[in-house]
């Protein structure tokens, strides 16, 4: 009985060793892709300009979100409601005014479409700033407790916010320029 397992093992060993040699693996040829190994870098002047442009808009969004996220107590009177509305309009005027200052301080745009977009953004933010500023002045001149003074101020606030429609994504209007899109992809101010 002990012989049978030993013979079986020897037969298996002989069978494994006596077979034909295994076939060679097939040859595989790898061709390197024809695209460049490193992506093109953005022109430093375009990158700097685009970063400044995006940073101005990003800063506005961040401050607006921060101010909107702060809990505010409900006004207990018409006078308190006037003061709260005046504060909101003042915040809009300050934030939009800051953006106008930053956008106008940028050097001339390095690409024509960028200058066109900048001018459009400056116009929108200026209109919003002026609307909020004028409404705040009118509201602040009203008699305390004058409920009728709130409607025009609230309407102006809504319009000031609508003036900024289409400005929250500073990169989208630049899509026709590959040079600007390349800069936007690496500019820190254009991220997030």
XYZ file of C-alpha atoms in Angstrom:
192
model
C 0.000 0.000 0.000
C 2.858 2.340 0.628
C 4.194 1.715 -2.800
C 1.094 2.970 -4.615
C 1.301 6.567 -3.294
C 5.043 6.637 -3.999
C 4.572 5.392 -7.560
C 1.763 7.834 -8.106
C 3.980 10.731 -7.012
C 6.835 9.571 -9.265
C 4.496 9.273 -12.244
C 3.200 12.773 -11.700
C 6.751 14.087 -11.456
C 7.804 12.362 -14.668
C 4.724 13.600 -16.465
C 5.415 17.174 -15.444
C 9.061 17.039 -16.472
C 8.687 15.170 -19.736
C 6.170 17.466 -21.484
C 6.975 19.781 -24.372
C 8.550 23.118 -23.437
C 6.022 25.899 -22.900
C 5.413 28.252 -25.787
C 7.195 31.603 -25.658
C 4.940 34.509 -24.667
C 3.734 36.630 -27.577
C 5.764 39.697 -28.433
C 4.066 42.975 -27.506
C 5.113 46.228 -29.086
C 4.380 49.420 -27.138
C 4.283 52.707 -29.036
C 4.658 55.932 -27.086
C 1.786 58.389 -27.508
C 2.420 61.364 -29.732
C 1.120 63.927 -27.206
C 3.708 65.952 -25.308
C 4.661 64.551 -21.920
C 4.168 67.848 -20.114
C 1.175 70.132 -20.603
C 1.740 73.586 -21.989
C 2.314 76.236 -19.349
C 0.259 79.405 -19.269
C 1.906 82.670 -20.224
C 2.955 84.316 -16.905
C 1.313 87.652 -17.785
C -1.970 85.953 -18.698
C -1.801 83.775 -15.589
C -1.214 86.776 -13.320
C -4.031 88.784 -14.895
C -6.466 85.877 -14.782
C -5.595 85.194 -11.139
C -6.302 88.834 -10.246
C -9.577 88.822 -12.136
C -10.819 85.583 -10.585
C -9.630 86.586 -7.105
C -11.738 89.750 -7.188
C -14.888 87.764 -7.967
C -14.013 84.929 -5.587
C -13.462 87.413 -2.761
C -16.892 88.905 -3.383
C -18.553 85.476 -3.299
C -16.747 84.482 -0.105
C -17.634 87.720 1.719
C -21.242 87.533 0.544
C -21.589 83.941 1.725
C -19.937 84.801 5.030
C -22.242 87.749 5.665
C -25.333 85.831 4.572
C -24.422 82.932 6.865
C -24.286 85.070 10.016
C -27.505 84.755 11.989
C -29.312 88.053 12.390
C -31.982 88.759 14.963
C -35.472 89.469 13.723
C -36.229 93.191 13.850
C -38.655 94.030 16.609
C -39.860 97.302 15.098
C -40.050 99.222 11.844
C -37.044 101.266 12.936
C -34.991 98.111 13.532
C -36.103 96.761 10.137
C -34.949 100.017 8.522
C -31.574 99.688 10.252
C -31.179 96.037 9.205
C -32.041 96.857 5.605
C -29.628 99.799 5.667
C -26.885 97.508 6.960
C -27.578 94.964 4.208
C -27.497 97.644 1.517
C -24.266 99.008 3.005
C -22.737 95.536 2.833
C -23.721 95.146 -0.816
C -22.325 98.584 -1.648
C -19.037 97.851 0.162
C -18.511 94.414 -1.405
C -19.396 95.473 -4.938
C -17.313 98.627 -4.565
C -14.338 96.523 -3.541
C -14.714 94.377 -6.673
C -14.961 97.469 -8.894
C -11.742 98.769 -7.333
C -9.893 95.483 -7.834
C -11.080 94.999 -11.417
C -10.208 98.536 -12.471
C -6.785 98.232 -10.802
C -5.848 95.285 -13.021
C -3.401 96.080 -15.821
C -4.742 96.024 -19.384
C -5.989 92.556 -20.253
C -3.485 90.474 -22.237
C -6.204 88.985 -24.460
C -8.969 91.082 -26.110
C -11.849 88.899 -24.900
C -10.583 89.281 -21.325
C -10.817 93.058 -21.561
C -14.344 92.808 -22.933
C -15.367 90.511 -20.057
C -13.671 92.725 -17.469
C -15.533 95.808 -18.716
C -18.831 93.914 -18.572
C -18.124 92.801 -15.003
C -17.062 96.312 -13.955
C -20.325 97.679 -15.400
C -22.449 95.111 -13.557
C -20.690 95.572 -10.217
C -20.746 99.379 -10.583
C -24.484 99.348 -11.320
C -25.096 97.121 -8.278
C -22.887 99.288 -6.048
C -24.552 102.507 -7.140
C -28.052 101.080 -6.744
C -27.293 99.842 -3.201
C -25.549 103.088 -2.248
C -28.419 105.273 -3.481
C -31.050 103.104 -1.777
C -29.123 103.162 1.500
C -28.853 106.965 1.389
C -32.590 107.333 0.737
C -33.463 104.871 3.490
C -31.119 106.542 5.977
C -32.769 109.942 5.253
C -36.236 108.547 5.994
C -37.829 109.151 9.350
C -37.269 106.323 11.849
C -40.336 104.115 11.828
C -41.363 105.113 8.275
C -42.530 101.755 6.965
C -43.078 103.115 3.459
C -39.328 103.792 3.128
C -38.571 100.094 3.204
C -40.323 99.049 -0.017
C -38.102 101.099 -2.381
C -35.012 100.031 -0.426
C -35.999 96.359 -0.562
C -36.714 96.636 -4.300
C -33.335 98.298 -4.860
C -31.636 95.517 -2.898
C -33.283 92.884 -5.083
C -32.254 94.740 -8.247
C -28.698 95.209 -6.958
C -28.450 91.459 -6.521
C -29.973 90.821 -9.949
C -27.427 93.184 -11.500
C -24.815 90.572 -10.633
C -26.507 87.672 -12.409
C -23.944 85.866 -14.510
C -20.941 87.152 -12.565
C -20.436 84.303 -10.122
C -18.383 82.261 -12.602
C -15.621 84.523 -13.883
C -14.110 81.806 -16.101
C -17.142 80.849 -18.232
C -17.188 84.080 -20.293
C -13.542 83.441 -21.207
C -14.253 80.057 -22.813
C -13.560 81.264 -26.368
C -9.889 81.840 -25.487
C -7.763 78.695 -24.997
C -5.002 80.908 -23.588
C -7.287 82.267 -20.864
C -8.722 78.843 -20.120
C -5.217 77.427 -19.695
C -4.372 80.243 -17.280
C -7.652 79.778 -15.400
C -6.878 76.085 -14.919
C -3.768 76.918 -12.897
C -4.541 80.328 -11.381
C -5.146 79.984 -7.617
C -7.875 82.661 -7.669
C -9.856 80.691 -10.253
C -10.065 77.541 -8.141
C -13.013 76.890 -5.883
